[in-house]
């Protein structure tokens, strides 16, 4: 079976490169595109939902207590062609709107990237701005499949809207989430714990498990051990292969395939946001699975990882992790449960309520985080010394949510504090694992040496990726600019010891590239693109051991007279001579490069600025600037003559806060 495609990120005018952090400002060709399309083409009356199945689907969404209002709408197809959408929302009421009336504001969603996920699906990812401003207020994730069905979410500051497509219908729904979205599950961790649901903490009756799990925890942070023993360089990035099983009830509730794709995309976005590097989650298979629940989620998790059918499917697809999606409400207020917290590959199974799998709850990402050994915030966690002292999630509050009400954010692994500010706090989960090096709303997203889930996930990624197959075939594409519109591509596979073969395809449609005609069967491929716009380049690699791997990158062609080394390359100059009105890290020029590239940034006022470069493991390899700069446009040079070919992350910190990052590629 062909594995899902990797997630590839766009750099201006040239190619998409992995590991461009999603917490940065949009790396689009124009952050304020001249053309902004409507996301909502038409508001549909319920009478026009003629399908019985479609009406049943609509009723299901309306009956969810967490859903405030459900609007039936028509959204456009072929989202990948659109660079920006507009939407309207009332920030005070947290309501979706269809115009500027009744206190609503207009927001613009600017395309950040298009990720080809498989032959049948892609993800349109964008950053949300309030019209006329430069500050990113949120993001949008929209998954479109070959049938034009759209599933996703729009996250704007304190508002969250689900986007779904009704079953057996081309009509979409936009769902306003009520404050009940912030209710938290009572328990979601392994079956060997004793949970006190009255206080949201674990009881101390767990010392009897110490000897049993201690041998498992010892190697948890020695992720180079296998490399040292074998002498073989690890592949980059690591792939956490996930098999998703789902019950008939889960399939009845939701468009389960779309929920699975959205959940995996949210996981990868959370990794990237949080500086969890060199790792991608890939869904390798989705299978209907008949499972009889006892009503006890911990007992059922034990049953799942002891079930021969589940184990056989896991072996068949070389899955490192198995997640079972169950019908909404199967376990009441318990939304999910993970079988292990200590890297036990035999218990790398989780159960998740399908209605809470994706945002704004992110239970799918949360439970896989447990399997990767990340833990809750300390207030809702065991203090067992077997867990790393820095492995906890984080939550924080800040002012600005109305009279006598605080705002509160929880990271992926954390729970809200129901007693904060006398219970008068508006809580929201954000797509970040705890990391004190990052900030949001002026608050750090962790505490050094205490709340650093990102360190745990970086440390355990190799172990989790090796749960089943340590010799997985992987593919990646390197690109070299030759002349305007002409590029050379090289497949860089790793893993597996079999003899490899290659197939290259290109298309301007992300859903057609997988079925396009083969244009080359060599390891290298060069072409001149014959029309402007986005192009998708795919390589399929197979070997004589029966393994297959696929990589896709996106190339943007501006036109026959414009390439990355030509004067029309945008984003570096300030031709009007005006002072910039925002802090911005501009695209490195050129990119790819050898041996140096110029990094530019803008400041509206004098600021302390640090610009540093990191390799994909997170190690700092160069400091380009660390001083106070005046207002204006500034340039620093990245000399990489002594570095190896590969991807490097440039990060800019202004006044102590990480503002933006981008990825550059050194090709020698």
PDB file of N, CA and C in Angstrom, residues 207-243:
ATOM      1  N   UNK A 207       2.484   3.358  43.545  1.00  0.00           N
ATOM      2  CA  UNK A 207       3.868   2.954  43.775  1.00  0.00           C
ATOM      3  C   UNK A 207       4.095   1.498  43.403  1.00  0.00           C
ATOM      4  N   UNK A 208       3.035   0.705  43.347  1.00  0.00           N
ATOM      5  CA  UNK A 208       3.197  -0.713  43.034  1.00  0.00           C
ATOM      6  C   UNK A 208       3.576  -0.957  41.581  1.00  0.00           C
ATOM      7  N   UNK A 209       3.522   0.084  40.717  1.00  0.00           N
ATOM      8  CA  UNK A 209       3.866  -0.138  39.310  1.00  0.00           C
ATOM      9  C   UNK A 209       5.303   0.248  39.009  1.00  0.00           C
ATOM     10  N   UNK A 210       6.014   0.762  40.005  1.00  0.00           N
ATOM     11  CA  UNK A 210       7.344   1.297  39.732  1.00  0.00           C
ATOM     12  C   UNK A 210       8.272   0.264  39.111  1.00  0.00           C
ATOM     13  N   UNK A 211       8.404  -0.893  39.695  1.00  0.00           N
ATOM     14  CA  UNK A 211       9.344  -1.873  39.176  1.00  0.00           C
ATOM     15  C   UNK A 211       8.913  -2.385  37.817  1.00  0.00           C
ATOM     16  N   UNK A 212       7.597  -2.410  37.574  1.00  0.00           N
ATOM     17  CA  UNK A 212       7.111  -2.951  36.314  1.00  0.00           C
ATOM     18  C   UNK A 212       7.490  -2.069  35.131  1.00  0.00           C
ATOM     19  N   UNK A 213       7.406  -0.747  35.275  1.00  0.00           N
ATOM     20  CA  UNK A 213       7.645   0.108  34.123  1.00  0.00           C
ATOM     21  C   UNK A 213       9.023   0.755  34.124  1.00  0.00           C
ATOM     22  N   UNK A 214       9.783   0.601  35.173  1.00  0.00           N
ATOM     23  CA  UNK A 214      11.088   1.237  35.199  1.00  0.00           C
ATOM     24  C   UNK A 214      11.995   0.784  34.062  1.00  0.00           C
ATOM     25  N   UNK A 215      12.047  -0.507  33.725  1.00  0.00           N
ATOM     26  CA  UNK A 215      12.918  -0.899  32.614  1.00  0.00           C
ATOM     27  C   UNK A 215      12.523  -0.259  31.289  1.00  0.00           C
ATOM     28  N   UNK A 216      11.266   0.123  31.140  1.00  0.00           N
ATOM     29  CA  UNK A 216      10.824   0.735  29.894  1.00  0.00           C
ATOM     30  C   UNK A 216      11.263   2.191  29.833  1.00  0.00           C
ATOM     31  N   UNK A 217      11.253   2.873  30.958  1.00  0.00           N
ATOM     32  CA  UNK A 217      11.525   4.304  30.955  1.00  0.00           C
ATOM     33  C   UNK A 217      13.009   4.616  30.841  1.00  0.00           C
ATOM     34  N   UNK A 218      13.880   3.684  31.199  1.00  0.00           N
ATOM     35  CA  UNK A 218      15.303   3.997  31.243  1.00  0.00           C
ATOM     36  C   UNK A 218      15.858   4.543  29.931  1.00  0.00           C
ATOM     37  N   UNK A 219      15.564   3.934  28.773  1.00  0.00           N
ATOM     38  CA  UNK A 219      16.163   4.444  27.543  1.00  0.00           C
ATOM     39  C   UNK A 219      15.372   5.571  26.889  1.00  0.00           C
ATOM     40  N   UNK A 220      14.425   6.178  27.608  1.00  0.00           N
ATOM     41  CA  UNK A 220      13.476   7.072  26.970  1.00  0.00           C
ATOM     42  C   UNK A 220      14.128   8.271  26.296  1.00  0.00           C
ATOM     43  N   UNK A 221      15.221   8.775  26.831  1.00  0.00           N
ATOM     44  CA  UNK A 221      15.820   9.964  26.251  1.00  0.00           C
ATOM     45  C   UNK A 221      17.192   9.701  25.658  1.00  0.00           C
ATOM     46  N   UNK A 222      17.461   8.470  25.265  1.00  0.00           N
ATOM     47  CA  UNK A 222      18.708   8.146  24.584  1.00  0.00           C
ATOM     48  C   UNK A 222      18.379   7.807  23.138  1.00  0.00           C
ATOM     49  N   UNK A 223      17.888   8.830  22.415  1.00  0.00           N
ATOM     50  CA  UNK A 223      17.348   8.545  21.095  1.00  0.00           C
ATOM     51  C   UNK A 223      18.412   8.314  20.036  1.00  0.00           C
ATOM     52  N   UNK A 224      19.672   8.391  20.380  1.00  0.00           N
ATOM     53  CA  UNK A 224      20.720   8.093  19.414  1.00  0.00           C
ATOM     54  C   UNK A 224      21.309   6.710  19.614  1.00  0.00           C
ATOM     55  N   UNK A 225      20.760   5.948  20.576  1.00  0.00           N
ATOM     56  CA  UNK A 225      21.352   4.662  20.921  1.00  0.00           C
ATOM     57  C   UNK A 225      21.397   3.723  19.722  1.00  0.00           C
ATOM     58  N   UNK A 226      20.319   3.640  18.989  1.00  0.00           N
ATOM     59  CA  UNK A 226      20.295   2.719  17.851  1.00  0.00           C
ATOM     60  C   UNK A 226      21.289   3.144  16.788  1.00  0.00           C
ATOM     61  N   UNK A 227      21.461   4.450  16.620  1.00  0.00           N
ATOM     62  CA  UNK A 227      22.435   4.918  15.650  1.00  0.00           C
ATOM     63  C   UNK A 227      23.842   4.525  16.057  1.00  0.00           C
ATOM     64  N   UNK A 228      24.137   4.686  17.328  1.00  0.00           N
ATOM     65  CA  UNK A 228      25.478   4.371  17.811  1.00  0.00           C
ATOM     66  C   UNK A 228      25.767   2.884  17.675  1.00  0.00           C
ATOM     67  N   UNK A 229      24.742   2.070  17.864  1.00  0.00           N
ATOM     68  CA  UNK A 229      24.952   0.629  17.767  1.00  0.00           C
ATOM     69  C   UNK A 229      25.110   0.166  16.323  1.00  0.00           C
ATOM     70  N   UNK A 230      24.427   0.818  15.403  1.00  0.00           N
ATOM     71  CA  UNK A 230      24.451   0.356  14.018  1.00  0.00           C
ATOM     72  C   UNK A 230      25.423   1.127  13.147  1.00  0.00           C
ATOM     73  N   UNK A 231      25.745   2.357  13.553  1.00  0.00           N
ATOM     74  CA  UNK A 231      26.615   3.178  12.734  1.00  0.00           C
ATOM     75  C   UNK A 231      25.921   3.740  11.503  1.00  0.00           C
ATOM     76  N   UNK A 232      24.581   3.639  11.428  1.00  0.00           N
ATOM     77  CA  UNK A 232      23.831   4.098  10.273  1.00  0.00           C
ATOM     78  C   UNK A 232      23.151   5.429  10.606  1.00  0.00           C
ATOM     79  N   UNK A 233      23.286   6.413   9.703  1.00  0.00           N
ATOM     80  CA  UNK A 233      22.624   7.700   9.905  1.00  0.00           C
ATOM     81  C   UNK A 233      21.120   7.538   9.761  1.00  0.00           C
ATOM     82  N   UNK A 234      20.372   8.150  10.684  1.00  0.00           N
ATOM     83  CA  UNK A 234      18.922   8.039  10.654  1.00  0.00           C
ATOM     84  C   UNK A 234      18.361   8.823   9.478  1.00  0.00           C
ATOM     85  N   UNK A 235      17.187   8.384   9.000  1.00  0.00           N
ATOM     86  CA  UNK A 235      16.493   9.102   7.940  1.00  0.00           C
ATOM     87  C   UNK A 235      15.907  10.396   8.496  1.00  0.00           C
ATOM     88  N   UNK A 236      15.664  11.330   7.613  1.00  0.00           N
ATOM     89  CA  UNK A 236      15.077  12.596   8.006  1.00  0.00           C
ATOM     90  C   UNK A 236      13.974  12.953   7.016  1.00  0.00           C
ATOM     91  N   UNK A 237      12.754  13.264   7.476  1.00  0.00           N
ATOM     92  CA  UNK A 237      12.331  13.246   8.872  1.00  0.00           C
ATOM     93  C   UNK A 237      11.896  11.857   9.305  1.00  0.00           C
ATOM     94  N   UNK A 238      11.723  11.702  10.623  1.00  0.00           N
ATOM     95  CA  UNK A 238      11.154  10.471  11.148  1.00  0.00           C
ATOM     96  C   UNK A 238       9.662  10.426  10.824  1.00  0.00           C
ATOM     97  N   UNK A 239       9.146   9.236  10.572  1.00  0.00           N
ATOM     98  CA  UNK A 239       7.717   9.066  10.303  1.00  0.00           C
ATOM     99  C   UNK A 239       7.083   8.254  11.427  1.00  0.00           C
ATOM    100  N   UNK A 240       6.089   8.826  12.081  1.00  0.00           N
ATOM    101  CA  UNK A 240       5.267   8.072  13.022  1.00  0.00           C
ATOM    102  C   UNK A 240       4.052   7.581  12.239  1.00  0.00           C
ATOM    103  N   UNK A 241       4.043   6.306  11.958  1.00  0.00           N
ATOM    104  CA  UNK A 241       3.018   5.693  11.111  1.00  0.00           C
ATOM    105  C   UNK A 241       1.833   5.286  11.983  1.00  0.00           C
ATOM    106  N   UNK A 242       0.656   5.797  11.650  1.00  0.00           N
ATOM    107  CA  UNK A 242      -0.530   5.594  12.472  1.00  0.00           C
ATOM    108  C   UNK A 242      -1.580   4.814  11.684  1.00  0.00           C
ATOM    109  N   UNK A 243      -2.052   3.732  12.272  1.00  0.00           N
ATOM    110  CA  UNK A 243      -3.205   2.990  11.772  1.00  0.00           C
ATOM    111  C   UNK A 243      -4.428   3.482  12.533  1.00  0.00           C
TER     112      UNK A 243
END
